[in-house]
């Protein structure tokens, strides 16, 4: 019965995604795509690929070369090939969001709701119609993959082995080389250790934090630094913070111009009270994710829509956890709405039926 429910949920999410986004397959290139392909093609594919390992330089999102150059070599300027890959990545990202939610102790129902919320957001239409935002899509893929790989290991109450470190670092570099949103990932690893673990391991977060610091150094002090450009120069003021935050809230929650700084503060207070009242680890983690993940763009002007793809994951986990917890409070344990033994809760009260303590090794960590 449970397998059937999972299959039904997966089919529903797939139909939902296809119904709203299918025509994005036929979107055409934009000017940014031509400029980006030229930037990667001019120095040559070898240099563009090598830039992914040149941490501390001012290479502009070098992982994008792995997307644009092979497809251009194989299919020329046929946009359909690029769009198909984009949609495949978006589909995989929905599954990764589901897996992240499960690993954060959300139930199957809550995790399915997370996948549904992430699969399509009308305010982020660029994800489905604009190939140039592939950086956000790739960053989400590697950001979530890094979390999944790390959380799988830590749920076994062990540290990374020497064989697992290279893959962990490659996944993190994939996120960091996709877009600047990945600079928050070390902080979220620290947050996971603080919230979920009794025997905490700080070294992985500190090591990728060092790589992040080197990357930021290159963006600030490298030749022709990215942050010297007006569009990428942050303004660290409370005014800019609240301006961006209200725009983000209105876009994420479909509220038009409803949110003002005062209403945003009130919403954050209510969310904090919910997280404290319910006392579930996924809600606390999601609340931190909501505040931390948009920091790379919140002090820049006009960053919204596709830039909120990663923060959307935090909002989805918070909404899924709070909604399913509220549902459970209105039904007795073992009722038709919940799982037997209260499995509808999000975290703490019940574990999912996945075996987190199975065989070790890289393959079992990735596929468990």
CSV table of C-alpha atoms in Angstrom, one decimal:
chain,number,residue,atom,x,y,z
A,1,UNK,CA,0.0,0.0,0.0
A,2,UNK,CA,2.8,2.4,0.9
A,3,UNK,CA,4.6,1.7,-2.4
A,4,UNK,CA,1.4,2.5,-4.3
A,5,UNK,CA,1.0,5.8,-2.4
A,6,UNK,CA,4.6,6.7,-3.3
A,7,UNK,CA,4.1,5.8,-6.9
A,8,UNK,CA,0.8,7.8,-7.0
A,9,UNK,CA,2.6,10.8,-5.4
A,10,UNK,CA,5.4,10.7,-7.9
A,11,UNK,CA,3.0,10.4,-10.8
A,12,UNK,CA,1.0,13.4,-9.5
A,13,UNK,CA,4.1,15.6,-9.1
A,14,UNK,CA,5.2,14.6,-12.6
A,15,UNK,CA,1.8,15.4,-14.1
A,16,UNK,CA,1.8,18.7,-12.2
A,17,UNK,CA,5.2,19.7,-13.5
A,18,UNK,CA,4.5,18.7,-17.2
A,19,UNK,CA,1.0,20.4,-17.1
A,20,UNK,CA,2.4,23.8,-16.2
A,21,UNK,CA,5.9,23.8,-17.7
A,22,UNK,CA,5.8,21.6,-20.9
A,23,UNK,CA,5.8,24.5,-23.3
A,24,UNK,CA,9.2,25.6,-21.9
A,25,UNK,CA,10.7,22.9,-24.0
A,26,UNK,CA,10.3,25.0,-27.1
A,27,UNK,CA,11.8,28.2,-25.6
A,28,UNK,CA,14.5,29.8,-27.8
A,29,UNK,CA,17.9,31.2,-26.9
A,30,UNK,CA,18.3,34.7,-25.5
A,31,UNK,CA,21.1,37.2,-25.8
A,32,UNK,CA,22.7,36.0,-22.6
A,33,UNK,CA,23.0,32.5,-24.0
A,34,UNK,CA,25.0,33.7,-27.0
A,35,UNK,CA,27.3,35.9,-24.8
A,36,UNK,CA,27.9,33.0,-22.4
A,37,UNK,CA,28.7,30.4,-25.1
A,38,UNK,CA,31.1,32.9,-26.6
A,39,UNK,CA,32.8,33.5,-23.3
A,40,UNK,CA,33.3,29.8,-22.8
A,41,UNK,CA,34.3,29.0,-26.4
A,42,UNK,CA,36.8,31.8,-26.9
A,43,UNK,CA,39.5,30.5,-24.4
A,44,UNK,CA,38.9,26.9,-25.5
A,45,UNK,CA,37.1,24.0,-23.9
A,46,UNK,CA,40.3,22.8,-22.1
A,47,UNK,CA,40.8,26.2,-20.3
A,48,UNK,CA,37.1,26.4,-19.5
A,49,UNK,CA,37.0,23.0,-17.9
A,50,UNK,CA,40.3,23.5,-16.0
A,51,UNK,CA,38.8,26.7,-14.5
A,52,UNK,CA,36.6,24.5,-12.4
A,53,UNK,CA,39.6,23.5,-10.3
A,54,UNK,CA,41.2,27.0,-10.3
A,55,UNK,CA,39.8,28.1,-6.9
A,56,UNK,CA,40.5,31.7,-6.0
A,57,UNK,CA,40.5,33.0,-9.6
A,58,UNK,CA,37.8,35.1,-11.1
A,59,UNK,CA,36.5,32.5,-13.4
A,60,UNK,CA,32.8,33.2,-14.1
A,61,UNK,CA,30.7,30.2,-13.1
A,62,UNK,CA,33.0,27.7,-14.9
A,63,UNK,CA,30.7,24.7,-14.5
A,64,UNK,CA,28.4,26.3,-17.1
A,65,UNK,CA,31.0,25.3,-19.7
A,66,UNK,CA,30.1,21.7,-19.1
A,67,UNK,CA,26.6,22.5,-20.0
A,68,UNK,CA,27.0,24.8,-23.0
A,69,UNK,CA,30.1,23.6,-24.8
A,70,UNK,CA,29.3,19.8,-25.2
A,71,UNK,CA,25.7,20.5,-26.3
A,72,UNK,CA,26.9,23.2,-28.8
A,73,UNK,CA,29.5,20.7,-30.2
A,74,UNK,CA,26.9,18.0,-30.6
A,75,UNK,CA,23.8,20.0,-31.7
A,76,UNK,CA,25.0,23.4,-32.7
A,77,UNK,CA,22.5,26.2,-32.0
A,78,UNK,CA,19.5,23.9,-31.8
A,79,UNK,CA,17.8,25.2,-28.6
A,80,UNK,CA,15.6,22.0,-28.2
A,81,UNK,CA,18.7,20.0,-27.1
A,82,UNK,CA,19.5,22.5,-24.4
A,83,UNK,CA,15.9,22.7,-23.3
A,84,UNK,CA,15.7,18.9,-22.9
A,85,UNK,CA,18.7,18.8,-20.7
A,86,UNK,CA,17.3,21.7,-18.6
A,87,UNK,CA,14.1,19.8,-18.1
A,88,UNK,CA,15.9,16.6,-17.2
A,89,UNK,CA,17.9,18.6,-14.6
A,90,UNK,CA,14.7,20.2,-13.2
A,91,UNK,CA,13.1,16.8,-12.9
A,92,UNK,CA,16.1,15.4,-11.0
A,93,UNK,CA,16.1,18.4,-8.7
A,94,UNK,CA,12.5,17.6,-7.7
A,95,UNK,CA,13.7,14.1,-6.6
A,96,UNK,CA,16.7,15.6,-4.8
A,97,UNK,CA,14.4,18.0,-2.9
A,98,UNK,CA,12.3,15.0,-1.8
A,99,UNK,CA,15.5,13.1,-0.7
A,100,UNK,CA,16.8,16.1,1.3
A,101,UNK,CA,13.4,16.4,3.1
A,102,UNK,CA,13.5,12.7,4.0
A,103,UNK,CA,17.0,12.9,5.3
A,104,UNK,CA,16.0,15.8,7.5
A,105,UNK,CA,13.5,13.5,9.2
A,106,UNK,CA,10.4,14.6,7.3
A,107,UNK,CA,7.8,11.9,6.7
A,108,UNK,CA,6.9,10.6,3.2
A,109,UNK,CA,3.9,12.8,3.1
A,110,UNK,CA,5.8,15.9,4.1
A,111,UNK,CA,8.6,15.1,1.6
A,112,UNK,CA,6.1,14.6,-1.2
A,113,UNK,CA,4.7,18.0,-0.4
A,114,UNK,CA,8.2,19.5,-0.6
A,115,UNK,CA,8.7,17.9,-4.0
A,116,UNK,CA,5.4,19.3,-5.2
A,117,UNK,CA,6.2,22.8,-4.0
A,118,UNK,CA,9.7,22.8,-5.6
A,119,UNK,CA,8.6,21.2,-9.0
A,120,UNK,CA,6.9,24.3,-10.3
A,121,UNK,CA,6.6,27.9,-9.1
A,122,UNK,CA,4.9,30.5,-11.3
A,123,UNK,CA,7.1,33.3,-10.0
A,124,UNK,CA,10.2,31.5,-11.2
A,125,UNK,CA,9.1,31.0,-14.8
A,126,UNK,CA,12.7,31.7,-16.0
A,127,UNK,CA,13.6,28.2,-14.8
A,128,UNK,CA,11.4,26.7,-17.4
A,129,UNK,CA,11.7,29.3,-20.2
A,130,UNK,CA,15.2,30.8,-20.0
A,131,UNK,CA,18.2,28.7,-20.7
A,132,UNK,CA,20.5,31.3,-19.3
A,133,UNK,CA,19.4,30.5,-15.7
A,134,UNK,CA,21.0,27.1,-16.0
A,135,UNK,CA,23.4,28.3,-13.3
A,136,UNK,CA,20.6,28.3,-10.7
A,137,UNK,CA,19.5,24.9,-11.8
A,138,UNK,CA,23.0,23.4,-11.7
A,139,UNK,CA,23.7,25.0,-8.3
A,140,UNK,CA,20.5,23.5,-6.9
A,141,UNK,CA,21.5,20.1,-8.3
A,142,UNK,CA,25.0,20.1,-6.7
A,143,UNK,CA,23.9,21.9,-3.5
A,144,UNK,CA,21.2,19.3,-2.9
A,145,UNK,CA,23.5,16.5,-3.9
A,146,UNK,CA,26.1,17.6,-1.5
A,147,UNK,CA,23.6,17.8,1.3
A,148,UNK,CA,22.2,14.3,0.5
A,149,UNK,CA,25.7,12.8,0.4
A,150,UNK,CA,26.7,14.4,3.6
A,151,UNK,CA,23.5,13.7,5.5
A,152,UNK,CA,23.5,10.1,4.5
A,153,UNK,CA,26.9,9.6,6.1
A,154,UNK,CA,26.2,11.6,9.2
A,155,UNK,CA,22.9,9.8,9.9
A,156,UNK,CA,25.1,6.7,10.3
A,157,UNK,CA,26.9,8.5,13.1
A,158,UNK,CA,30.2,8.4,11.4
A,159,UNK,CA,32.7,10.7,9.7
A,160,UNK,CA,33.6,10.8,6.1
A,161,UNK,CA,36.1,8.1,5.0
A,162,UNK,CA,39.2,8.9,2.9
A,163,UNK,CA,37.4,7.4,-0.1
A,164,UNK,CA,34.3,9.6,0.4
A,165,UNK,CA,36.1,13.0,0.8
A,166,UNK,CA,37.0,13.4,-2.9
A,167,UNK,CA,33.3,12.9,-4.0
A,168,UNK,CA,32.1,15.2,-1.2
A,169,UNK,CA,34.5,17.9,-2.3
A,170,UNK,CA,33.7,17.5,-6.0
A,171,UNK,CA,30.0,17.8,-5.3
A,172,UNK,CA,30.7,21.0,-3.3
A,173,UNK,CA,32.9,22.4,-6.1
A,174,UNK,CA,30.1,21.7,-8.6
A,175,UNK,CA,27.8,23.9,-6.6
A,176,UNK,CA,30.4,26.6,-6.0
A,177,UNK,CA,31.3,26.7,-9.7
A,178,UNK,CA,27.7,26.8,-10.7
A,179,UNK,CA,26.7,30.0,-8.9
A,180,UNK,CA,27.6,32.1,-5.9
A,181,UNK,CA,24.5,30.9,-4.0
A,182,UNK,CA,26.6,27.9,-2.9
A,183,UNK,CA,28.7,30.0,-0.5
A,184,UNK,CA,26.0,29.4,2.1
A,185,UNK,CA,26.4,25.6,2.0
A,186,UNK,CA,29.2,25.4,4.6
A,187,UNK,CA,27.0,27.3,7.0
A,188,UNK,CA,24.1,24.9,6.4
A,189,UNK,CA,26.4,21.9,7.1
A,190,UNK,CA,27.2,23.6,10.5
A,191,UNK,CA,23.5,24.2,11.1
A,192,UNK,CA,22.8,20.5,10.5
A,193,UNK,CA,25.5,19.4,12.9
A,194,UNK,CA,24.2,21.8,15.5
A,195,UNK,CA,20.6,20.8,15.2
A,196,UNK,CA,20.7,17.1,14.5
A,197,UNK,CA,24.0,15.6,15.9
A,198,UNK,CA,25.1,14.9,19.4
A,199,UNK,CA,28.6,13.9,18.4
A,200,UNK,CA,29.3,16.8,16.1
A,201,UNK,CA,31.9,16.8,13.3
A,202,UNK,CA,32.9,20.4,12.3
A,203,UNK,CA,35.8,19.6,10.0
A,204,UNK,CA,33.9,19.0,6.7
A,205,UNK,CA,32.1,22.3,7.0
A,206,UNK,CA,35.3,24.2,8.0
A,207,UNK,CA,37.2,22.7,5.0
A,208,UNK,CA,34.6,23.6,2.4
A,209,UNK,CA,34.3,26.9,4.2
A,210,UNK,CA,37.9,27.5,3.5
A,211,UNK,CA,37.4,26.7,-0.2
A,212,UNK,CA,34.5,29.2,-0.2
A,213,UNK,CA,36.6,31.9,1.3
A,214,UNK,CA,39.2,31.3,-1.4
A,215,UNK,CA,36.5,31.6,-4.0
A,216,UNK,CA,35.2,34.8,-2.5
A,217,UNK,CA,38.7,36.2,-2.4
A,218,UNK,CA,39.1,35.7,-6.1
A,219,UNK,CA,35.8,37.4,-6.8
A,220,UNK,CA,36.9,40.4,-4.8
A,221,UNK,CA,40.6,40.8,-5.5
A,222,UNK,CA,41.2,38.8,-8.7
A,223,UNK,CA,41.9,40.4,-12.1
A,224,UNK,CA,38.8,42.2,-13.3
A,225,UNK,CA,36.9,41.1,-10.2
A,226,UNK,CA,33.3,40.2,-10.5
A,227,UNK,CA,32.3,42.3,-7.5
A,228,UNK,CA,33.8,45.4,-9.1
A,229,UNK,CA,30.9,45.3,-11.6
A,230,UNK,CA,27.9,47.4,-10.5
A,231,UNK,CA,25.4,44.5,-11.0
A,232,UNK,CA,27.4,42.4,-8.6
A,233,UNK,CA,28.5,45.0,-6.0
A,234,UNK,CA,26.6,44.4,-2.8
A,235,UNK,CA,25.2,47.2,-0.6
A,236,UNK,CA,25.4,46.1,3.0
A,237,UNK,CA,22.6,48.1,4.6
A,238,UNK,CA,19.4,47.3,6.4
A,239,UNK,CA,17.5,49.2,3.8
A,240,UNK,CA,18.7,47.0,1.0
A,241,UNK,CA,18.1,43.9,3.2
A,242,UNK,CA,14.5,44.7,3.8
A,243,UNK,CA,13.9,45.9,0.3
A,244,UNK,CA,15.1,42.6,-1.1
A,245,UNK,CA,13.4,40.5,1.6
A,246,UNK,CA,10.0,42.0,0.9
A,247,UNK,CA,10.4,41.5,-2.9
A,248,UNK,CA,11.5,37.9,-2.2
A,249,UNK,CA,8.5,37.2,0.1
A,250,UNK,CA,6.0,38.7,-2.4
A,251,UNK,CA,7.5,36.6,-5.2
A,252,UNK,CA,7.7,33.4,-3.3
A,253,UNK,CA,4.3,33.6,-1.6
A,254,UNK,CA,2.4,35.1,-4.6
A,255,UNK,CA,1.4,38.1,-2.6
A,256,UNK,CA,1.9,40.9,-5.1
A,257,UNK,CA,2.9,44.0,-3.0
A,258,UNK,CA,1.4,42.8,0.3
A,259,UNK,CA,4.6,42.4,2.3
A,260,UNK,CA,6.3,45.5,3.7
A,261,UNK,CA,9.2,45.4,6.1
A,262,UNK,CA,6.9,45.5,9.1
A,263,UNK,CA,4.8,42.6,7.8
A,264,UNK,CA,7.9,40.7,6.9
A,265,UNK,CA,9.1,41.0,10.5
A,266,UNK,CA,5.7,39.9,11.7
A,267,UNK,CA,5.8,36.8,9.4
A,268,UNK,CA,9.3,35.9,10.6
A,269,UNK,CA,8.2,36.2,14.2
A,270,UNK,CA,5.3,33.9,13.6
A,271,UNK,CA,7.5,31.4,11.8
A,272,UNK,CA,10.0,31.5,14.7
A,273,UNK,CA,7.1,30.9,17.2
A,274,UNK,CA,5.9,27.9,15.1
A,275,UNK,CA,9.4,26.4,15.0
A,276,UNK,CA,9.8,26.9,18.8
A,277,UNK,CA,6.3,25.6,19.6
A,278,UNK,CA,6.4,22.5,17.4
A,279,UNK,CA,10.1,21.8,18.4
A,280,UNK,CA,10.9,19.7,15.3
A,281,UNK,CA,14.4,19.7,13.9
A,282,UNK,CA,13.3,20.0,10.2
A,283,UNK,CA,11.4,23.2,11.0
A,284,UNK,CA,14.4,24.7,12.8
A,285,UNK,CA,16.7,23.7,10.0
A,286,UNK,CA,14.3,25.1,7.4
A,287,UNK,CA,14.0,28.4,9.2
A,288,UNK,CA,17.7,28.8,9.2
A,289,UNK,CA,17.8,27.8,5.6
A,290,UNK,CA,15.2,30.5,4.7
A,291,UNK,CA,17.3,33.2,6.3
A,292,UNK,CA,20.8,32.0,5.3
A,293,UNK,CA,20.4,30.7,1.7
A,294,UNK,CA,19.4,34.1,0.1
A,295,UNK,CA,22.3,36.1,1.7
A,296,UNK,CA,24.5,35.9,-1.5
A,297,UNK,CA,21.9,37.9,-3.4
A,298,UNK,CA,19.9,39.8,-0.8
A,299,UNK,CA,22.3,42.8,-0.8
A,300,UNK,CA,22.3,43.0,-4.6
A,301,UNK,CA,19.8,45.0,-6.5
A,302,UNK,CA,17.0,43.3,-8.5
A,303,UNK,CA,17.8,39.7,-7.7
A,304,UNK,CA,14.7,37.6,-7.5
A,305,UNK,CA,12.8,34.9,-9.4
A,306,UNK,CA,15.2,32.2,-10.5
A,307,UNK,CA,17.7,33.4,-7.8
A,308,UNK,CA,15.2,32.1,-5.2
A,309,UNK,CA,15.3,28.5,-6.5
A,310,UNK,CA,17.6,27.3,-3.6
A,311,UNK,CA,15.8,29.4,-0.9
A,312,UNK,CA,12.5,27.8,-2.2
A,313,UNK,CA,13.7,24.5,-0.8
A,314,UNK,CA,13.8,25.9,2.7
A,315,UNK,CA,10.3,27.4,2.4
A,316,UNK,CA,9.0,24.1,1.0
A,317,UNK,CA,10.5,22.1,3.9
A,318,UNK,CA,9.1,24.6,6.4
A,319,UNK,CA,5.6,24.5,4.8
A,320,UNK,CA,5.6,20.7,4.5
A,321,UNK,CA,6.7,20.2,8.0
A,322,UNK,CA,4.3,22.7,9.5
A,323,UNK,CA,1.4,21.5,7.4
A,324,UNK,CA,1.8,17.8,8.1
A,325,UNK,CA,2.4,18.5,11.8
A,326,UNK,CA,-0.8,20.5,12.0
A,327,UNK,CA,-2.6,17.6,10.2
A,328,UNK,CA,-1.3,15.1,12.7
A,329,UNK,CA,-2.5,17.2,15.6
A,330,UNK,CA,-6.1,16.9,14.4
A,331,UNK,CA,-6.0,13.1,14.0
A,332,UNK,CA,-5.2,10.4,16.5
A,333,UNK,CA,-2.2,8.1,16.0
A,334,UNK,CA,-2.8,5.4,13.5
A,335,UNK,CA,-5.8,7.1,12.0
A,336,UNK,CA,-6.5,6.9,8.2
A,337,UNK,CA,-4.9,10.3,7.6
A,338,UNK,CA,-1.6,9.5,9.3
A,339,UNK,CA,0.9,6.6,9.1
A,340,UNK,CA,0.6,3.9,11.6
A,341,UNK,CA,2.2,5.0,14.8
A,342,UNK,CA,1.9,8.7,13.9
A,343,UNK,CA,4.2,8.6,10.9
A,344,UNK,CA,2.7,11.7,9.4
A,345,UNK,CA,4.8,13.9,11.7
A,346,UNK,CA,7.7,15.7,10.3
A,347,UNK,CA,10.7,14.7,12.4
A,348,UNK,CA,11.4,13.6,15.8
A,349,UNK,CA,8.2,11.6,16.4
A,350,UNK,CA,8.8,8.9,13.8
A,351,UNK,CA,11.5,7.8,11.4
A,352,UNK,CA,10.8,6.9,7.8
A,353,UNK,CA,11.1,3.3,6.8
A,354,UNK,CA,14.4,3.8,5.0
A,355,UNK,CA,17.3,1.9,6.5
A,356,UNK,CA,19.9,4.6,7.2
A,357,UNK,CA,22.3,2.1,8.9
A,358,UNK,CA,22.9,-0.2,6.0
A,359,UNK,CA,26.2,-1.1,4.4
A,360,UNK,CA,28.8,1.6,4.1
A,361,UNK,CA,30.8,2.8,1.1
A,362,UNK,CA,30.3,5.5,-1.4
A,363,UNK,CA,27.6,3.6,-3.5
A,364,UNK,CA,25.5,2.8,-0.5
A,365,UNK,CA,25.7,6.3,0.8
A,366,UNK,CA,24.6,7.8,-2.5
A,367,UNK,CA,21.8,5.3,-3.2
A,368,UNK,CA,20.5,4.6,0.3
